[in-house]
PDB file of C-alpha atoms in Angstrom:
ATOM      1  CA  UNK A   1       0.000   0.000   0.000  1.00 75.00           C
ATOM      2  CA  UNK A   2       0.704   3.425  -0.538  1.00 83.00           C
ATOM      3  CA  UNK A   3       0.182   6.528   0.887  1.00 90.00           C
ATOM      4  CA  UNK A   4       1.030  10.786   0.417  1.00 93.00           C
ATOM      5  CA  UNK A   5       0.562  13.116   3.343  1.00 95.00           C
ATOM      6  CA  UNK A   6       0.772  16.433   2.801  1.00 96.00           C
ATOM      7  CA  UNK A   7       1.862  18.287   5.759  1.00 95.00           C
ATOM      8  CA  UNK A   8       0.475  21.674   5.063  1.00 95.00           C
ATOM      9  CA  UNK A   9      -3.432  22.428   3.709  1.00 95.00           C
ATOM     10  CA  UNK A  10      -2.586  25.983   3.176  1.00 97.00           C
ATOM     11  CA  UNK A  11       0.769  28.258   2.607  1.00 98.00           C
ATOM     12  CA  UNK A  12       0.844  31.691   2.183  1.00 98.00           C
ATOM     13  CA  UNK A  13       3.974  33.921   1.553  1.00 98.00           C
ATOM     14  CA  UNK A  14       4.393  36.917   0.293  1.00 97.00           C
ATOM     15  CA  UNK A  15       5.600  37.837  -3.335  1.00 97.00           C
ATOM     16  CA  UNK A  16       9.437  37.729  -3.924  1.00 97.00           C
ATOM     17  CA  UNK A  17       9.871  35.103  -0.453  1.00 98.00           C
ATOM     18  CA  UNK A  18      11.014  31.534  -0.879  1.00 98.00           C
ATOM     19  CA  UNK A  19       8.274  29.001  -1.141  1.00 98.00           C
ATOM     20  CA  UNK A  20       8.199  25.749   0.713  1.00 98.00           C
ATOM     21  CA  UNK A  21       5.208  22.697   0.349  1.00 98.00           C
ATOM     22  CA  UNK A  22       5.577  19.718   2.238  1.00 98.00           C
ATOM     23  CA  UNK A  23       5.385  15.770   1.290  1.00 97.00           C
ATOM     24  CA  UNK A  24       5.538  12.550   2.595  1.00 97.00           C
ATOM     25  CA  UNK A  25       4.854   9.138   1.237  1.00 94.00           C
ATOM     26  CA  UNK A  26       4.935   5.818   1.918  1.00 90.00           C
ATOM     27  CA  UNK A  27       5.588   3.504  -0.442  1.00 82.00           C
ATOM     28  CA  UNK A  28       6.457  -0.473  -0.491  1.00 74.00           C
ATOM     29  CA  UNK A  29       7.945   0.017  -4.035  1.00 73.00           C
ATOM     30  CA  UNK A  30      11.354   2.071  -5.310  1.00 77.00           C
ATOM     31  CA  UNK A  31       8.347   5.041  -5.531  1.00 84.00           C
ATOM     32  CA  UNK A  32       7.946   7.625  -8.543  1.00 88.00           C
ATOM     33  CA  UNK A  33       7.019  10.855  -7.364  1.00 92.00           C
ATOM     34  CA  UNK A  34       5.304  14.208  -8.732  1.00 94.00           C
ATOM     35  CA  UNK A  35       4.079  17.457  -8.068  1.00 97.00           C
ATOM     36  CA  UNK A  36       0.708  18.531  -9.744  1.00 96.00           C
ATOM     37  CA  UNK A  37      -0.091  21.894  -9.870  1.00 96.00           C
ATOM     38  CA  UNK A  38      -4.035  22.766 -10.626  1.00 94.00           C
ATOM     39  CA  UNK A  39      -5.161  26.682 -10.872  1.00 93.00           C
ATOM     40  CA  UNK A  40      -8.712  27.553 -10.281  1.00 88.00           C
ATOM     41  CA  UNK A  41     -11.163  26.062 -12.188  1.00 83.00           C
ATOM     42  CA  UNK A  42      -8.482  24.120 -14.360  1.00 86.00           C
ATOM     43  CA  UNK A  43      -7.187  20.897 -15.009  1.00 88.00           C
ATOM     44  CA  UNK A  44      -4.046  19.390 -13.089  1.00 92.00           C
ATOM     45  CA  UNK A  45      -0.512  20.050 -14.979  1.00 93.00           C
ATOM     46  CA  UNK A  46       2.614  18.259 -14.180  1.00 93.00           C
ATOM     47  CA  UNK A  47       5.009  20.140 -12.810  1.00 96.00           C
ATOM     48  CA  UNK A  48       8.115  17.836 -12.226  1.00 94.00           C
ATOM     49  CA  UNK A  49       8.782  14.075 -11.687  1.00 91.00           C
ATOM     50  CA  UNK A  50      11.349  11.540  -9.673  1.00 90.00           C
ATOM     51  CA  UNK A  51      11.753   8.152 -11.369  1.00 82.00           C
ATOM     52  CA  UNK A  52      14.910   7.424  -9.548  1.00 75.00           C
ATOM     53  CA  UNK A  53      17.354   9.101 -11.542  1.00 74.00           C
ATOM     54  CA  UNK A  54      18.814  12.537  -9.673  1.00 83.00           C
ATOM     55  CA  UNK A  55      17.348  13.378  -6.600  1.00 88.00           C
ATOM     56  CA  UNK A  56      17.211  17.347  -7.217  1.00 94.00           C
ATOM     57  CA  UNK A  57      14.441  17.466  -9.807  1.00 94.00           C
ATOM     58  CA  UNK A  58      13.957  20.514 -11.457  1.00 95.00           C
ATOM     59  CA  UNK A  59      10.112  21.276 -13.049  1.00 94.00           C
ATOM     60  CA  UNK A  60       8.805  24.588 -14.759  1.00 94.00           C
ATOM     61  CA  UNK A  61       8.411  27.818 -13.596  1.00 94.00           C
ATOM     62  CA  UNK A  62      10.991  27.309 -11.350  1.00 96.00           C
ATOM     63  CA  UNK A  63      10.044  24.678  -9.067  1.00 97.00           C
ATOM     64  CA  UNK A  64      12.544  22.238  -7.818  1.00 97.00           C
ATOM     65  CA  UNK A  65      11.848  19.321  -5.270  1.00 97.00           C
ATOM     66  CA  UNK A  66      14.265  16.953  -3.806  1.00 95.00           C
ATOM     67  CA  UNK A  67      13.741  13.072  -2.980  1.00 93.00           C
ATOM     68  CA  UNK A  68      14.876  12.430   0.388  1.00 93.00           C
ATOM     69  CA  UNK A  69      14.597   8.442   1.200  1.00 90.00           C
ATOM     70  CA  UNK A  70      15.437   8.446   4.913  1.00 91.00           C
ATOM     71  CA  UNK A  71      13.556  11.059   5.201  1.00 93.00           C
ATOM     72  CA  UNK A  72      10.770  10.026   3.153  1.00 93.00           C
ATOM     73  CA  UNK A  73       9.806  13.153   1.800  1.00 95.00           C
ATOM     74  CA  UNK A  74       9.580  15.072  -1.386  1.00 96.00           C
ATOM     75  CA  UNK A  75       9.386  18.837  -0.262  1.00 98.00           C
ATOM     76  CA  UNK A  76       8.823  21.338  -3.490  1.00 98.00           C
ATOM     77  CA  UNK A  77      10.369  24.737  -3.428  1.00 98.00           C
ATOM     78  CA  UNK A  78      10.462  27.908  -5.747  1.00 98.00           C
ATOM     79  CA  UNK A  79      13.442  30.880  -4.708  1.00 97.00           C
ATOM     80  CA  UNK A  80      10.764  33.347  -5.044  1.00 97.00           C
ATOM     81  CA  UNK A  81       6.905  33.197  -4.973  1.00 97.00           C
ATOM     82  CA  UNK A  82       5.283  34.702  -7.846  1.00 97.00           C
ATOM     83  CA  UNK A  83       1.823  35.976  -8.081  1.00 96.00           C
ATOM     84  CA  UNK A  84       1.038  33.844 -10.455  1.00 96.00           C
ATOM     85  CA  UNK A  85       2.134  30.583  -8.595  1.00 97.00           C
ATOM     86  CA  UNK A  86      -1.007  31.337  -6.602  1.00 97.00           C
ATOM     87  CA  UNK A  87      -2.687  27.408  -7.207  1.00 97.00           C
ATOM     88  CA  UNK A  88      -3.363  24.147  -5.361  1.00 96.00           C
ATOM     89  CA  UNK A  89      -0.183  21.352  -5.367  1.00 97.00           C
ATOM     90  CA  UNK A  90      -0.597  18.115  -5.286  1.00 96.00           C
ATOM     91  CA  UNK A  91       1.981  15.698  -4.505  1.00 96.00           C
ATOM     92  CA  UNK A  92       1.629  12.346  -6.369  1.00 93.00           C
ATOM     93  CA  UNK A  93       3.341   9.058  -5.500  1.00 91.00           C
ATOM     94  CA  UNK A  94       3.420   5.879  -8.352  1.00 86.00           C
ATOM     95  CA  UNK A  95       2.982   2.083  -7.256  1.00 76.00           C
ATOM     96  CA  UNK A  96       5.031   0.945 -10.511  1.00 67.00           C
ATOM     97  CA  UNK A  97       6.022   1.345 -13.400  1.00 60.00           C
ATOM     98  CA  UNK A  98       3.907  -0.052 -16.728  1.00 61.00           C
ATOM     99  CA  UNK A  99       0.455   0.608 -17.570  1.00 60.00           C
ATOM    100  CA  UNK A 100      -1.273  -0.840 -14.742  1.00 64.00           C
ATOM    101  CA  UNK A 101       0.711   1.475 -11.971  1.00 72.00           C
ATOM    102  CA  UNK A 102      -1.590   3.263 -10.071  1.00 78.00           C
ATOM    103  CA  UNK A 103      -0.824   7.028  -8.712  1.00 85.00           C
ATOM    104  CA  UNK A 104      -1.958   7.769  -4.796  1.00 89.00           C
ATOM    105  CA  UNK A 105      -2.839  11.840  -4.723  1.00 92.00           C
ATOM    106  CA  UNK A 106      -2.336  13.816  -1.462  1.00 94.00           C
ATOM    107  CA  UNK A 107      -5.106  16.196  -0.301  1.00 94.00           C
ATOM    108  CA  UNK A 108      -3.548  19.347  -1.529  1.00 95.00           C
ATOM    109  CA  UNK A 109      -1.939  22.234  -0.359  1.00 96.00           C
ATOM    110  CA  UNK A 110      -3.616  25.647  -1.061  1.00 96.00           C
ATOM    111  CA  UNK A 111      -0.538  28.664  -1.555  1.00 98.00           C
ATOM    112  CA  UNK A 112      -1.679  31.647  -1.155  1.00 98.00           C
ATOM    113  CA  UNK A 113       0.986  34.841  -2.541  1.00 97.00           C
ATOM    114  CA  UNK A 114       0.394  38.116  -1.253  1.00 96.00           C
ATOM    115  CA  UNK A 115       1.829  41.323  -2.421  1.00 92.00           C
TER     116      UNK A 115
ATOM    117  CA  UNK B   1      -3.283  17.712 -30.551  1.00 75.00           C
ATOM    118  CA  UNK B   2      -6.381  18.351 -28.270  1.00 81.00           C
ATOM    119  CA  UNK B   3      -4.972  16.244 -25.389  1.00 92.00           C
ATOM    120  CA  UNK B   4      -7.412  15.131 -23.385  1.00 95.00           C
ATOM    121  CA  UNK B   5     -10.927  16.396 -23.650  1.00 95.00           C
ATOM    122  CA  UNK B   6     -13.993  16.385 -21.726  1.00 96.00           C
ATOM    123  CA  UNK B   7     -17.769  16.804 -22.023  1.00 96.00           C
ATOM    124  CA  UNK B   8     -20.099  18.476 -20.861  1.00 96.00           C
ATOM    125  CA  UNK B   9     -17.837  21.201 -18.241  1.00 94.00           C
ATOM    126  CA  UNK B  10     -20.924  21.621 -16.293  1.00 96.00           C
ATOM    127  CA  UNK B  11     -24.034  19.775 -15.608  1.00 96.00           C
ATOM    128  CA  UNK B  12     -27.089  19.689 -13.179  1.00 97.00           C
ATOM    129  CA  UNK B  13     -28.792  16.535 -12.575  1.00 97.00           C
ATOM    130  CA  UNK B  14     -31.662  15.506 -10.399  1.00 97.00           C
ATOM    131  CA  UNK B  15     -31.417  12.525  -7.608  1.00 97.00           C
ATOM    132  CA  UNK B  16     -32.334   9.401  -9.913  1.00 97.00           C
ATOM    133  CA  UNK B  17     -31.436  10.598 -13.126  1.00 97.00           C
ATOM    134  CA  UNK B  18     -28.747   9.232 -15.455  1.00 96.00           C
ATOM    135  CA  UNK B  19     -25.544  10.776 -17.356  1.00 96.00           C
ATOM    136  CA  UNK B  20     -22.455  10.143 -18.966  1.00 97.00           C
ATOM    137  CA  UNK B  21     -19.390  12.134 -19.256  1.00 98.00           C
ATOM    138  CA  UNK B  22     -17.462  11.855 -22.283  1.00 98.00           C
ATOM    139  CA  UNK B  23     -13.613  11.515 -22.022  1.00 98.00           C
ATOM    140  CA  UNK B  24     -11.356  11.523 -25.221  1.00 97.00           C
ATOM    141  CA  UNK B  25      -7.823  11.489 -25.951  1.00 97.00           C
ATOM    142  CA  UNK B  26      -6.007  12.048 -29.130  1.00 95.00           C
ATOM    143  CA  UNK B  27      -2.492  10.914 -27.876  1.00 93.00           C
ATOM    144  CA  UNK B  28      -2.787   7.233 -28.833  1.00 92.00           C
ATOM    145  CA  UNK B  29      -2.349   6.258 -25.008  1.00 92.00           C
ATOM    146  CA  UNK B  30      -3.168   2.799 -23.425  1.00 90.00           C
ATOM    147  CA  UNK B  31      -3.932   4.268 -19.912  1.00 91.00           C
ATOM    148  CA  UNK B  32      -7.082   6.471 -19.178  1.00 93.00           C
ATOM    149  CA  UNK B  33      -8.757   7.278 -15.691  1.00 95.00           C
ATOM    150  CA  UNK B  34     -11.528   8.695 -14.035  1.00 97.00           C
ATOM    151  CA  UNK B  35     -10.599  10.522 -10.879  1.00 96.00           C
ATOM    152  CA  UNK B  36     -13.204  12.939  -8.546  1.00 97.00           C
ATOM    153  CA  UNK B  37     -12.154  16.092  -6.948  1.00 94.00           C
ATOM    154  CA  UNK B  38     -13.841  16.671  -3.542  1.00 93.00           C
ATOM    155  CA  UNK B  39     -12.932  19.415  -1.428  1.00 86.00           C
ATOM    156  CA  UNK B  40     -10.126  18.471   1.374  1.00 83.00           C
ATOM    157  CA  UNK B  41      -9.871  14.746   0.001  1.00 85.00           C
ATOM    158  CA  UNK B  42      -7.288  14.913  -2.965  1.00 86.00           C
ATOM    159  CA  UNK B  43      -8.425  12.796  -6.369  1.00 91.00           C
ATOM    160  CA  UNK B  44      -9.380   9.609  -5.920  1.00 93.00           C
ATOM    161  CA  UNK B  45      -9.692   6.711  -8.522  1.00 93.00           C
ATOM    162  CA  UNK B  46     -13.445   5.778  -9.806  1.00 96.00           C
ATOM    163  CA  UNK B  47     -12.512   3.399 -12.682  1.00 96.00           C
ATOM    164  CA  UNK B  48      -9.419   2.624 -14.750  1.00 93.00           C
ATOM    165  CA  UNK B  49      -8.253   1.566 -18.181  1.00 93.00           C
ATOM    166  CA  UNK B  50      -4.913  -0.492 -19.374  1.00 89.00           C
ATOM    167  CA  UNK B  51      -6.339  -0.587 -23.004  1.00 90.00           C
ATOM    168  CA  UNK B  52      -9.505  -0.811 -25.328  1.00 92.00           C
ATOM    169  CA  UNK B  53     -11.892  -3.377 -23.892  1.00 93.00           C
ATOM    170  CA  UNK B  54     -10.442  -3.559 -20.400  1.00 93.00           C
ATOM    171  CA  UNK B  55     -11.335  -1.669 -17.275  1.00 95.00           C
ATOM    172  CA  UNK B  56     -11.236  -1.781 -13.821  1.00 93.00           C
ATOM    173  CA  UNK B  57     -12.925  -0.539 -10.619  1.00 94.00           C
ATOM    174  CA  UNK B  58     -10.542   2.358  -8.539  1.00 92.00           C
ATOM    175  CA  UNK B  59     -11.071   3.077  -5.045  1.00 90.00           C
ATOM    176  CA  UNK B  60     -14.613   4.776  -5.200  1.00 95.00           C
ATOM    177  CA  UNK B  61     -15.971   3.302  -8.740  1.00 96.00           C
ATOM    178  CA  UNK B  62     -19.503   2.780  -6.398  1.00 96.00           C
ATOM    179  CA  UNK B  63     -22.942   3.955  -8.966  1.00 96.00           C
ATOM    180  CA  UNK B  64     -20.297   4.389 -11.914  1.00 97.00           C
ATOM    181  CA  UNK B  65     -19.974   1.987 -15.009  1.00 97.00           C
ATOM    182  CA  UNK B  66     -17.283   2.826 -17.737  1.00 97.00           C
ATOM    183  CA  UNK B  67     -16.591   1.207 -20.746  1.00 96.00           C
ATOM    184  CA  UNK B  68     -13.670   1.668 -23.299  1.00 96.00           C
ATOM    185  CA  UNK B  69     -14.533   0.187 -26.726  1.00 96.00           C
ATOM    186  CA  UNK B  70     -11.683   2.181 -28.723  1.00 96.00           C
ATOM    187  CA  UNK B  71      -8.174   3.584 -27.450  1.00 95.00           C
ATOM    188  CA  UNK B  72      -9.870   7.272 -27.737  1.00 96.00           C
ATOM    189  CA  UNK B  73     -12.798   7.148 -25.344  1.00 97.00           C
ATOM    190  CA  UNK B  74     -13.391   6.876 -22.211  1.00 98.00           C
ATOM    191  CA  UNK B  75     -17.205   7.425 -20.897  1.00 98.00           C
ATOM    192  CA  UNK B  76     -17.921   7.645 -17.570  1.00 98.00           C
ATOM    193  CA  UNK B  77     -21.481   6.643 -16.855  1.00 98.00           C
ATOM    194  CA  UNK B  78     -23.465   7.861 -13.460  1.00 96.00           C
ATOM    195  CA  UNK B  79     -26.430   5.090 -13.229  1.00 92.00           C
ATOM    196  CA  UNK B  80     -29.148   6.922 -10.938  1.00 96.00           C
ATOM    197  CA  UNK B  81     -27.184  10.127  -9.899  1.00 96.00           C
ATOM    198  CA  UNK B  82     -27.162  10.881  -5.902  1.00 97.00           C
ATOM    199  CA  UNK B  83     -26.598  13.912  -3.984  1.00 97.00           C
ATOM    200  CA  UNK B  84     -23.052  12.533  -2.877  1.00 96.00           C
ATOM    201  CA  UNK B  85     -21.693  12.342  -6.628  1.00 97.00           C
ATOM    202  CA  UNK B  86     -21.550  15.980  -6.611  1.00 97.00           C
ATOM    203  CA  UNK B  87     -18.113  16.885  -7.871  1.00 97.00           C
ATOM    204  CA  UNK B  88     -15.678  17.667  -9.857  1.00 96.00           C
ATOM    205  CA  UNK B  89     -14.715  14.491 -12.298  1.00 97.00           C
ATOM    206  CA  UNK B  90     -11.433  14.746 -13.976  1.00 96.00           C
ATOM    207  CA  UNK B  91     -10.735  12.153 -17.073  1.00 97.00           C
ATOM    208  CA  UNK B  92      -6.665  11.679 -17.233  1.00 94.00           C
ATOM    209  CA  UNK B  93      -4.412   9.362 -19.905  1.00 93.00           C
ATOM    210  CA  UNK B  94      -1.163   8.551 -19.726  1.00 90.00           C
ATOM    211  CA  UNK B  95       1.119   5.814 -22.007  1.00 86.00           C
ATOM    212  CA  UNK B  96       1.803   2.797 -20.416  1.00 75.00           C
ATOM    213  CA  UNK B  97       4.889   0.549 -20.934  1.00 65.00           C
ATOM    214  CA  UNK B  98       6.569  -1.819 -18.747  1.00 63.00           C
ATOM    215  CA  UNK B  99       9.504  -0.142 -17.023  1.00 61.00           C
ATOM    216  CA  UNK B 100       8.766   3.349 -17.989  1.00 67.00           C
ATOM    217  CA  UNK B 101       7.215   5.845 -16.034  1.00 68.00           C
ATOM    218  CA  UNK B 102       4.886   8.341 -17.713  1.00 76.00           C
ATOM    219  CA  UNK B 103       3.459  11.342 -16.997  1.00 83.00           C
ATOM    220  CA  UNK B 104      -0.626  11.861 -16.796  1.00 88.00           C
ATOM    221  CA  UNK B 105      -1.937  14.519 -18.986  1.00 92.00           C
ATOM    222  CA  UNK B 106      -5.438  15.189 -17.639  1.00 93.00           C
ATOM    223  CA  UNK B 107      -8.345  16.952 -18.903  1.00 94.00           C
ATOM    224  CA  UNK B 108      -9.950  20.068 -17.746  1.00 93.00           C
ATOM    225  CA  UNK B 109     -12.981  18.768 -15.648  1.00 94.00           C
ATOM    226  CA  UNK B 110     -16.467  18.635 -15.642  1.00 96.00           C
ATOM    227  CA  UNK B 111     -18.766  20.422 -12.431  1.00 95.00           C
ATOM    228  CA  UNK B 112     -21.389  17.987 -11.435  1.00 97.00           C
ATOM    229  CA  UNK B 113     -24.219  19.138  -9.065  1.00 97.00           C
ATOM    230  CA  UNK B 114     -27.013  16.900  -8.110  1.00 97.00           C
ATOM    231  CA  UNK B 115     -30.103  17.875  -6.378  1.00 96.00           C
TER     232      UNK B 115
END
């Protein structure tokens, strides 16, 4: 079984400050991991993925997130918090690999940029 | 390409009635998925697809029936819609190869109320 807690429902920071969202998983397999990014009223887009290769993995707009396996985590940052970065993350965790793998979502964290 | 569409983006149904929500891909993928978006509670998994002419139940596929006759579609069908299936429904596709993870491109949602 698998499992994705998000340690944070809601982040705010203000514009310009470093941005920090929280994950940890559980996992029985060698885990793949992502971070989902979904604006209001819009679909989910991917924005970066661990399949085991280097554990600093860099996405778009900036976003980086590091897999930590003692820790069991997979925080996401961003250097500086944008306006439009305003959105709900999900962090994602992957059973397999193959077409049957299923992904586990976490409930979501909420950020919140202020001016 | 369109990616992955969906059909209707909103709808209203009464307690009883019936519906399906069309799901299409144009990506040629094997995988597609039905997920629903409640507040607080993440997506979670109604039904899932490794291919044309085989599906499987998720982890709330409960007064849902899907069927996947070509690689395209994927309808989601609601049998005698309730006041709990009020949500947001997300349709998602993905490739699917042994060995290879592969990133879910998902499409932009449909708003279902029922009262």
């Amino acid at each position: 079984a698998q499992s994705v807690t998000q340690l944070d429902s809601h982040v705010s920071v203000s514009e310009g400050t470093p941005v920090l969202l929280r994950c940890n998983y559980s996992s029985s397999y060698s885990p793949s991991l992502f971070w989902y990014v979904q604006h209001p009223n819009k679909g989910l887009q991917l924005l970066l993925k661990y399949t085991s290769a280097a554990t600093l993995v860099k996405g778009i707009n900036g976003f980086e997130a590091e897999f930590k396996k003692s820790e069991t985590s997979f925080h996401l940052t961003k250097p500086s918090a944008h306006m439009s970065d305003a959105a709900e993350y999900f962090c994602v965790v992957s059973d397999g690999t193959g077409t049957a793998s299923k992904l586990t979502f976490g409930t979501g964290t909420r950020l919140q940029v202020t001016l | 390409n369109a990616g992955v569409t969906q059909t209707p983006k909103f709808q209203v149904l009464k307690t009883g009635q019936s519906m399906t929500l069309q799901c299409a891909q144009d990506m040629n993928h094997e995988y597609m998925s039905w997920y629903r978006q409640d507040p607080g509670m993440g997506l979670r998994l109604i039904h899932y697809s490794v291919g044309a002419g085989i599906t499987d139940q998720g982890e709330v596929p409960n007064g849902y029936n899907v069927s996947r006759s070509t690689t395209e579609d994927f309808p989601l069908r609601l049998l005698s819609a309730a006041p709990s299936q009020t949500s947001v429904y997300f349709c998602a596709s993905r490739r699917g190869r042994q060995g290879m993870t592969y990133e879910q491109y998902f499409g932009p949602g449909t708003r279902l109320t029922v009262t």
